[in-house]
PDB file of C-alpha atoms and ligand atoms in Angstrom:
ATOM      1  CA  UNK A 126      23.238   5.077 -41.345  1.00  0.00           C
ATOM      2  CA  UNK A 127      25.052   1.689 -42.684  1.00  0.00           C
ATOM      3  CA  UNK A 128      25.344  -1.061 -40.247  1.00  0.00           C
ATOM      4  CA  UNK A 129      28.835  -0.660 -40.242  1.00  0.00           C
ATOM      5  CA  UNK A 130      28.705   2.619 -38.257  1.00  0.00           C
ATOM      6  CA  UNK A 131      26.887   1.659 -35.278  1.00  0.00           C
ATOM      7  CA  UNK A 132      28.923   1.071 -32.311  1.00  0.00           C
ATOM      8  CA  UNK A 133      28.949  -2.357 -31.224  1.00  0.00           C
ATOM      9  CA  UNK A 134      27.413  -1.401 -27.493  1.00  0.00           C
ATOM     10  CA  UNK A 135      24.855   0.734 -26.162  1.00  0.00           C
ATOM     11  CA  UNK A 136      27.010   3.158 -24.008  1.00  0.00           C
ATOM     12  CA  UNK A 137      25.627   3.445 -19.907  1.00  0.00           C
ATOM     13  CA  UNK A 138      26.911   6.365 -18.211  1.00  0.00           C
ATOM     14  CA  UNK A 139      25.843   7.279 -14.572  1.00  0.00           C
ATOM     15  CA  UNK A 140      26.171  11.254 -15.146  1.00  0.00           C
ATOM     16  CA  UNK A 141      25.637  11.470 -11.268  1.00  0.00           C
ATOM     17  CA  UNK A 142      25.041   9.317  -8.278  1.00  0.00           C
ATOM     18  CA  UNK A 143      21.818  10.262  -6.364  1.00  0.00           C
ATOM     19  CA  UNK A 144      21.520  10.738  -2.908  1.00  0.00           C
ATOM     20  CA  UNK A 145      18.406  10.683   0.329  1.00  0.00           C
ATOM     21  CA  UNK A 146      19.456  11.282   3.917  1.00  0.00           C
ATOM     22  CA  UNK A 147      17.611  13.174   6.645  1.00  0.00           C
ATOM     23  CA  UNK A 148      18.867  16.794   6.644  1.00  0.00           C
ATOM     24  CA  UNK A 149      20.943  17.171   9.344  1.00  0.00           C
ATOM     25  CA  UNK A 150      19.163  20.700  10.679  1.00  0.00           C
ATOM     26  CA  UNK A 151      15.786  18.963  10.458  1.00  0.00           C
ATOM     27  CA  UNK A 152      14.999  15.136  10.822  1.00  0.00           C
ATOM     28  CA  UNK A 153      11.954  15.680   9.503  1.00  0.00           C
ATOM     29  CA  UNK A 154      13.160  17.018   6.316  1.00  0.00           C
ATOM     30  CA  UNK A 155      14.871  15.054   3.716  1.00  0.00           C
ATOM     31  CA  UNK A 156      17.681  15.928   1.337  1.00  0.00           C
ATOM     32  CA  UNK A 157      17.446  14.055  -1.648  1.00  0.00           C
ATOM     33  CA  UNK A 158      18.472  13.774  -5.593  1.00  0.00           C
ATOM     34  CA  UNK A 159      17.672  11.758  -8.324  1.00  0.00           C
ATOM     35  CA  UNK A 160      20.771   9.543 -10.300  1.00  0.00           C
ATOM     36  CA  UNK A 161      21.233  11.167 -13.336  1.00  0.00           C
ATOM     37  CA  UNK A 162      21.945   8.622 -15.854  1.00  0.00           C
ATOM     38  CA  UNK A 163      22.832   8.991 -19.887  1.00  0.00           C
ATOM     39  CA  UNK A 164      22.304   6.211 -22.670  1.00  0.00           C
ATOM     40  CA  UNK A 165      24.304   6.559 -26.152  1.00  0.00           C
ATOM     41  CA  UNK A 166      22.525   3.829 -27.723  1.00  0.00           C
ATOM     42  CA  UNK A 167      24.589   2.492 -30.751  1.00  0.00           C
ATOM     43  CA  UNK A 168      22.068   3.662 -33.546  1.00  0.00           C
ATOM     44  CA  UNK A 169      23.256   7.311 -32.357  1.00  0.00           C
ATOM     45  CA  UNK A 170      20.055   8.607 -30.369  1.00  0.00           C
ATOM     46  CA  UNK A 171      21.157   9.557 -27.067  1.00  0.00           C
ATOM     47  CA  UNK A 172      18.810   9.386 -24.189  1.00  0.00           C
ATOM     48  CA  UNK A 173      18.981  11.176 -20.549  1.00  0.00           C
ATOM     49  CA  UNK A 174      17.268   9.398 -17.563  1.00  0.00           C
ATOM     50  CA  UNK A 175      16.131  11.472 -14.676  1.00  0.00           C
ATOM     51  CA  UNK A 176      16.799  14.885 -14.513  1.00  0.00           C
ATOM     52  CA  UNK A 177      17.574  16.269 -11.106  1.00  0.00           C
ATOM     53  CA  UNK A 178      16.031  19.356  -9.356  1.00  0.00           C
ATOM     54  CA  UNK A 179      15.150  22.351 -11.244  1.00  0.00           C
ATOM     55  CA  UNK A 180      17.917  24.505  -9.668  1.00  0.00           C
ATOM     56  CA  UNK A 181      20.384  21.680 -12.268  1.00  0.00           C
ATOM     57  CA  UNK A 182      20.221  23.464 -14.918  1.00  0.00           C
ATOM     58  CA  UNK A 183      23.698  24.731 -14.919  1.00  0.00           C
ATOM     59  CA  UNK A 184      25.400  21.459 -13.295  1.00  0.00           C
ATOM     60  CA  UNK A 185      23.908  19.015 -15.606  1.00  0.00           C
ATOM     61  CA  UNK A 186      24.533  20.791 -18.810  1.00  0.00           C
ATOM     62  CA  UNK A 187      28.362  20.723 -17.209  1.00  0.00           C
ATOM     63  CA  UNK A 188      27.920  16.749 -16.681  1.00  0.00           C
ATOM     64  CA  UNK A 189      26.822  16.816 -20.148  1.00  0.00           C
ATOM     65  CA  UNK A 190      29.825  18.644 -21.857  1.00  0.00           C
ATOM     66  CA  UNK A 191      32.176  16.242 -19.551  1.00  0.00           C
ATOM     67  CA  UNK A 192      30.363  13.650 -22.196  1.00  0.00           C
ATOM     68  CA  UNK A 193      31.052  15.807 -25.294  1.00  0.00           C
ATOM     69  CA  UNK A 194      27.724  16.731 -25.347  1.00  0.00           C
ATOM     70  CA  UNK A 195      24.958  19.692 -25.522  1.00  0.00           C
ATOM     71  CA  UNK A 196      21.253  19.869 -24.419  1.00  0.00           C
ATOM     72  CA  UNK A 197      20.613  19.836 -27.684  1.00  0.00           C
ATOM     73  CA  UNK A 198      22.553  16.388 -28.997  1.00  0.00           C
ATOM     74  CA  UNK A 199      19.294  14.414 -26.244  1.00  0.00           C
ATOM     75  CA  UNK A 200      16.995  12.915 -28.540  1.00  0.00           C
ATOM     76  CA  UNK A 201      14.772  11.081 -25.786  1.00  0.00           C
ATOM     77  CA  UNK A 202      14.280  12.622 -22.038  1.00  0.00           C
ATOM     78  CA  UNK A 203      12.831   9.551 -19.697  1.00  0.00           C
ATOM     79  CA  UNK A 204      11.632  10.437 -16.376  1.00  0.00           C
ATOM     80  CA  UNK A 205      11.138   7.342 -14.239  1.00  0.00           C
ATOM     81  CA  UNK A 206       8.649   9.001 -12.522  1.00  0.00           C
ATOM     82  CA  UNK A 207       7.132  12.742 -12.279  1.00  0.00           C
ATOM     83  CA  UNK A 208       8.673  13.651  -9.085  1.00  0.00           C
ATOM     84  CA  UNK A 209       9.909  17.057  -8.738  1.00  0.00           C
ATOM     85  CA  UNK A 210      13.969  15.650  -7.929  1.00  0.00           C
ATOM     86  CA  UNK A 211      13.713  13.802 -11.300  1.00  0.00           C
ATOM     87  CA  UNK A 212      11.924  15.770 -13.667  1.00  0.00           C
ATOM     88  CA  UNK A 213      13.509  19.116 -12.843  1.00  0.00           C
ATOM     89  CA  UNK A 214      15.760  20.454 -16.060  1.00  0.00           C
ATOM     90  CA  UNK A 215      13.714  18.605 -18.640  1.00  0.00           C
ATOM     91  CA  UNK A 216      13.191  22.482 -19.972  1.00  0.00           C
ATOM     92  CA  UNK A 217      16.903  22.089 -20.909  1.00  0.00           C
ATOM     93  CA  UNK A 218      15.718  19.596 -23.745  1.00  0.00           C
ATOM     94  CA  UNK A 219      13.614  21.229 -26.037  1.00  0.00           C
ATOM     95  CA  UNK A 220      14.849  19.763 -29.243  1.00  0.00           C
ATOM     96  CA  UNK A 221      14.127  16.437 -28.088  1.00  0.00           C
ATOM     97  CA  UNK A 222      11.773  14.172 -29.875  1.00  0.00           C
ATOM     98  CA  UNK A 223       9.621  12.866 -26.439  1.00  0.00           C
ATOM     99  CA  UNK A 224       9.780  13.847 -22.881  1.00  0.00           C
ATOM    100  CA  UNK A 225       8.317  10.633 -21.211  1.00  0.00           C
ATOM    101  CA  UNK A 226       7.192  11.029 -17.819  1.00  0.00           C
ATOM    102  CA  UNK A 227       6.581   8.156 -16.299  1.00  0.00           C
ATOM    103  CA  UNK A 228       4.067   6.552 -18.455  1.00  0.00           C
ATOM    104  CA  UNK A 229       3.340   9.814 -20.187  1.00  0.00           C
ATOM    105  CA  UNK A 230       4.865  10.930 -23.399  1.00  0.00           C
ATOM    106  CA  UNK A 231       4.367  13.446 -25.131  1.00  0.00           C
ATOM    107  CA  UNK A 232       6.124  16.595 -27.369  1.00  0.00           C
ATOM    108  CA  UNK A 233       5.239  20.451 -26.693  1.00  0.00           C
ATOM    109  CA  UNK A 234       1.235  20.351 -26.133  1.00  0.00           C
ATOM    110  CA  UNK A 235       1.016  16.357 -28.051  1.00  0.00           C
ATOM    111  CA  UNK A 236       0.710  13.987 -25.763  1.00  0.00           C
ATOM    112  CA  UNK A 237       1.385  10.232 -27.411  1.00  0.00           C
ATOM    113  CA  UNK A 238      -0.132   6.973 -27.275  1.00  0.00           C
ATOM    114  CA  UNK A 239       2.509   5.317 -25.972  1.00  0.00           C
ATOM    115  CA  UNK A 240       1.452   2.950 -22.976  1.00  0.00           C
ATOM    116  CA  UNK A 241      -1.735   3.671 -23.713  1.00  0.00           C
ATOM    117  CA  UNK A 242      -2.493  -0.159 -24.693  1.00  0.00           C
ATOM    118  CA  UNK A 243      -3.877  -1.129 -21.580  1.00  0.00           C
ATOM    119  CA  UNK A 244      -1.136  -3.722 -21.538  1.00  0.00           C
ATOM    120  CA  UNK A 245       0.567  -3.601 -18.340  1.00  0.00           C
ATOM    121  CA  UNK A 246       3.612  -5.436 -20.318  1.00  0.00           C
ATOM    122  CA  UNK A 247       3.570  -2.963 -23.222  1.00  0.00           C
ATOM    123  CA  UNK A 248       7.633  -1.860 -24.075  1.00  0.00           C
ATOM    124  CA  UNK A 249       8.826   1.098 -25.788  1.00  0.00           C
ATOM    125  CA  UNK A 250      11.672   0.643 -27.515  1.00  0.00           C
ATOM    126  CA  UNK A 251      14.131   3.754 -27.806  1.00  0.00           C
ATOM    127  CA  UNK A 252      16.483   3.265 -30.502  1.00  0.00           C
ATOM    128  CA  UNK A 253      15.905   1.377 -34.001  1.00  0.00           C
ATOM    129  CA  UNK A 254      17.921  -1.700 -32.971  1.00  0.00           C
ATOM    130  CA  UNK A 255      15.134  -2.527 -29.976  1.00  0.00           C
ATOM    131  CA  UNK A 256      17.887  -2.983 -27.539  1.00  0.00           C
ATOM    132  CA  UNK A 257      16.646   0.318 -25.098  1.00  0.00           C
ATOM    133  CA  UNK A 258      13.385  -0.221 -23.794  1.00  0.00           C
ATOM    134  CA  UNK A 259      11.171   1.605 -21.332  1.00  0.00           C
ATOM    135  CA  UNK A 260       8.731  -0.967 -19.345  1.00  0.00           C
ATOM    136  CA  UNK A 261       6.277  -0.188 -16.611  1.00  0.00           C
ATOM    137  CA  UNK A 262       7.247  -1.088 -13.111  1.00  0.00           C
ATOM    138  CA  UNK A 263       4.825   0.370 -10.742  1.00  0.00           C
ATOM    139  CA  UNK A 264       5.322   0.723  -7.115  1.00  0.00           C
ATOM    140  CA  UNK A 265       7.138   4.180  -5.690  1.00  0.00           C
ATOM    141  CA  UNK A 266       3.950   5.830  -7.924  1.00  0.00           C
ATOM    142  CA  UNK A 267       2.035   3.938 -10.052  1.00  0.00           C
ATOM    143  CA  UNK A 268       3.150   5.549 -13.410  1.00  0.00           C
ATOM    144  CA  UNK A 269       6.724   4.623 -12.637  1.00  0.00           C
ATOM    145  CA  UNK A 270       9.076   3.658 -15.681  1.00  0.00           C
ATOM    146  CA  UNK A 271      12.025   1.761 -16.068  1.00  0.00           C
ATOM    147  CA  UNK A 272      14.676   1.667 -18.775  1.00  0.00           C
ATOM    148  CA  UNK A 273      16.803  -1.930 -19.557  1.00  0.00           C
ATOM    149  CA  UNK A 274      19.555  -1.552 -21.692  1.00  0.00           C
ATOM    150  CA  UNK A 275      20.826  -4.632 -23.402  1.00  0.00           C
ATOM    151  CA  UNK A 276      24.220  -5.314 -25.110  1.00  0.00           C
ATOM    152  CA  UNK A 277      25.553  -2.700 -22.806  1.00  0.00           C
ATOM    153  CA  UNK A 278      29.575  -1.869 -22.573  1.00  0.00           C
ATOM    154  CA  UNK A 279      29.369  -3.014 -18.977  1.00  0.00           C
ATOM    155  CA  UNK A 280      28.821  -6.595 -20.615  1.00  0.00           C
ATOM    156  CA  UNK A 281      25.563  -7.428 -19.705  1.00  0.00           C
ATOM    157  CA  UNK A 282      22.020  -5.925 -18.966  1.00  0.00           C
ATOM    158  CA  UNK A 283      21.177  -2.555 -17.371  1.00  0.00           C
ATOM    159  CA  UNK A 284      18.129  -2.091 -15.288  1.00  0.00           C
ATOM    160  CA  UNK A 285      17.811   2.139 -14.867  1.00  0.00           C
ATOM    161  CA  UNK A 286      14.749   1.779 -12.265  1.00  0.00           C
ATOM    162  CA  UNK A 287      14.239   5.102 -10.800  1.00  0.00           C
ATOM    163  CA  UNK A 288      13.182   4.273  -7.360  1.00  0.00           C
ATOM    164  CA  UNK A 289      11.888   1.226  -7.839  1.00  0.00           C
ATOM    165  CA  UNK A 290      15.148   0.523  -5.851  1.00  0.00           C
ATOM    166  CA  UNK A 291      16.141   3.911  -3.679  1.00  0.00           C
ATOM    167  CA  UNK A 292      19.943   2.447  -3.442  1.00  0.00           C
ATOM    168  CA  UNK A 293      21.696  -1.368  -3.073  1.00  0.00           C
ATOM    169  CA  UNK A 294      21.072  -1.500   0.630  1.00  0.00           C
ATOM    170  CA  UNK A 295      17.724  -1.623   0.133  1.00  0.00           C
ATOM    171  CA  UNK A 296      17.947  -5.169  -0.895  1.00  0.00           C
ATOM    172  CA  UNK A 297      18.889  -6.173   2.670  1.00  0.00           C
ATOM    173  CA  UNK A 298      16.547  -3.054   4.072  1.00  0.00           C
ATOM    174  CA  UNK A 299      13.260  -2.800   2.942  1.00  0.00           C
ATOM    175  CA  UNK A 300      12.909  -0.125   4.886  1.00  0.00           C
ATOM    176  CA  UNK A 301      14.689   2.720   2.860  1.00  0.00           C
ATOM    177  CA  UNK A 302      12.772   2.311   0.022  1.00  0.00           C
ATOM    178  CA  UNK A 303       9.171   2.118   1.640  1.00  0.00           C
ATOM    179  CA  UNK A 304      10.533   5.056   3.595  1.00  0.00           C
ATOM    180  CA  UNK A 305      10.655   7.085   0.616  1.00  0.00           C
ATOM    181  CA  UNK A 306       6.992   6.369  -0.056  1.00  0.00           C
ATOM    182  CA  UNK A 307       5.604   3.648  -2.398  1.00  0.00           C
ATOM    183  CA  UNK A 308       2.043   4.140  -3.271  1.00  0.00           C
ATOM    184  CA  UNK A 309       1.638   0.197  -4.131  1.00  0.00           C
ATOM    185  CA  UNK A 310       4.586  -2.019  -1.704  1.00  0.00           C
ATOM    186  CA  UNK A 311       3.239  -5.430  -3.141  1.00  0.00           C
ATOM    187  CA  UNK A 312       3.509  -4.187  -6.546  1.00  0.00           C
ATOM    188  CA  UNK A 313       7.106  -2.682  -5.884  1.00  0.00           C
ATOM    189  CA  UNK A 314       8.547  -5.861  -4.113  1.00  0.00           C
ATOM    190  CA  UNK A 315       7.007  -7.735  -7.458  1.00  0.00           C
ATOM    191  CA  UNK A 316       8.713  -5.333  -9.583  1.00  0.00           C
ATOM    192  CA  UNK A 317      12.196  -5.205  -8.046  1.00  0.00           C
ATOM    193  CA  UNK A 318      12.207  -9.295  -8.093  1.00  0.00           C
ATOM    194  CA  UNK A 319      11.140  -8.843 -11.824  1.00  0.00           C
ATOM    195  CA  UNK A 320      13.845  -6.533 -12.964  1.00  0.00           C
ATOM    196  CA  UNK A 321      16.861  -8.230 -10.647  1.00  0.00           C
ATOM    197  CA  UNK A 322      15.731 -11.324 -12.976  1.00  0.00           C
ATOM    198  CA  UNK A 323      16.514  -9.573 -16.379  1.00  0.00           C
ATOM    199  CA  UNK A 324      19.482  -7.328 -15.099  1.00  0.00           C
ATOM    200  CA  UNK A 325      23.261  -7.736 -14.080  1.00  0.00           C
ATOM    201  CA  UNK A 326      23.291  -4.042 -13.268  1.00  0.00           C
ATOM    202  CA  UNK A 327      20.405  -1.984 -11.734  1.00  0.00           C
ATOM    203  CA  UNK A 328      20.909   1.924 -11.836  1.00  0.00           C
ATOM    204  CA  UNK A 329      18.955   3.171  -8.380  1.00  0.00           C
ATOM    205  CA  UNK A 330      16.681   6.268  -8.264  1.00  0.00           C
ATOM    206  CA  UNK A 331      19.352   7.281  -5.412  1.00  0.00           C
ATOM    207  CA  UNK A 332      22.480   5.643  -5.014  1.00  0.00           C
ATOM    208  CA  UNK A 333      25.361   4.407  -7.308  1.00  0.00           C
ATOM    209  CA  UNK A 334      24.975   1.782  -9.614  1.00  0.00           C
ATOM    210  CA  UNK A 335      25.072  -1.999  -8.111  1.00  0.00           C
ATOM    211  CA  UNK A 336      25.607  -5.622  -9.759  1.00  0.00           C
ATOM    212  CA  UNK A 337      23.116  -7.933  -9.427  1.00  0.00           C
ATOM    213  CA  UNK A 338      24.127 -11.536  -8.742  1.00  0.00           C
ATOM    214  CA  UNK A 339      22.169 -14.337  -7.526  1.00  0.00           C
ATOM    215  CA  UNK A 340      22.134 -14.033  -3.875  1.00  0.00           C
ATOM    216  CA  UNK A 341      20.863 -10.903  -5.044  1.00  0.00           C
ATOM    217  CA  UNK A 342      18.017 -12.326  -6.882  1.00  0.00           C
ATOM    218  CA  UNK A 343      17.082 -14.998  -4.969  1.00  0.00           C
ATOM    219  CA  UNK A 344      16.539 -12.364  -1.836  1.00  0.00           C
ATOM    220  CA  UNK A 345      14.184 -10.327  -3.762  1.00  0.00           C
ATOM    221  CA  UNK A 346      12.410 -13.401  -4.826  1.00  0.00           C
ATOM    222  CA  UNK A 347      11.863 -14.812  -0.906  1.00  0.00           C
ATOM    223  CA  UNK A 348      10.616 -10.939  -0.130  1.00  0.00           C
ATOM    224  CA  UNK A 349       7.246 -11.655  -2.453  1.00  0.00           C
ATOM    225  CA  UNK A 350       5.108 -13.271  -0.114  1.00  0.00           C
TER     226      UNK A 350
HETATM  227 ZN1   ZN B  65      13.225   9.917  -6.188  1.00  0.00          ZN
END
């Protein structure tokens, strides 16, 4: 491919809007699913984050064609983490080159070196022009992933966290998201300050997307203490 083909942004779509609420039968049961997101990086791979349940199948592939796309057309399947609400239809991409799961990578029965450096800043880039990039950002589980997009359509950088950050009010709650578990809290309030830095958008692990401004910012930044 000439560099006169590539489109001149990487394309973010949210596919669909997660969700967590206490089920209304049971309030000690939660209802919950992951934010579904798509990348159509510019260099032509296209890359699916977070899955949904396994009972998806059938909806996502839907989201998918609403996108002009197959199962088949995902190159790269990234998994923020290996929860069960955001792993659920990778079986869908088979002709993909890497699931990564979290941290993990891997093909059929190969498992990759990626983040295998023992560098807790180590980056995988995604597409050939460096601009997708998976980093680590421990905190919900210690394997958790993100992906930042740069030289997005939206016009500036994409942070696609997982549930790093469960939704926006969590910036003003710190409640929902240690509510949903987080198996290192310091870690996560690190990370979240980290990414709001280096993003004007952050996709959640269960809400819509939100901008990030810097009142936005600087709150993270006073929650590291
Ligand atoms: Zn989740």
């Amino acid at each position: 491919m000439s560099t006169s083909d590539l489109a001149p942004h990487n394309q973010v779509t949210v596919l669909q809007d997660g969700y967590s609420y206490e089920d209304s039968g049971n309030e000690s049961h939660m209802r919950a699913n992951c934010t579904s997101t798509l990348i159509r990086c510019r260099d032509g791979t296209n890359v699916i984050v977070d899955t949904m349940t396994a009972w998806d199948g059938e909806h996502l592939k839907t989201l998918l064609q609403g996108q002009g796309l197959e199962p088949k057309d995902i190159h790269v399947v990234v998994c923020t983490h290996g929860h069960s609400d955001h792993i659920g239809c990778n079986y869908l991409f088979q002709t993909a080159r890497m699931h990564l799961v979290g941290a993990c990578a891997s093909n059929r029965d190969l498992y990759l070196d990626h983040f295998g450096s023992g560098d807790e800043a180590e980056e995988l880039a995604l597409d050939s022009n460096k601009e997708v990039l998976v980093r680590r950002t421990p905190g919900h589980t210690l394997s958790c992933v993100s992906v930042i997009v740069t030289n997005s359509q939206l016009g500036g950088t994409v942070g696609i966290t997982g549930d790093l950050f469960e939704r926006q009010e969590d910036i003003d709650d710190d409640s929902i998201w240690r509510n949903a578990g987080s198996e290192d809290a310091k870690r996560q309030v690190e990370e979240r300050s980290k990414m709001a830095e280096v993003c004007d958008f952050i996709v959640p692990g269960h809400g819509p997307m939100f901008p990030v401004n810097a009142t936005v910012r600087s709150k993270l930044k006073i929650q590291i203490k």
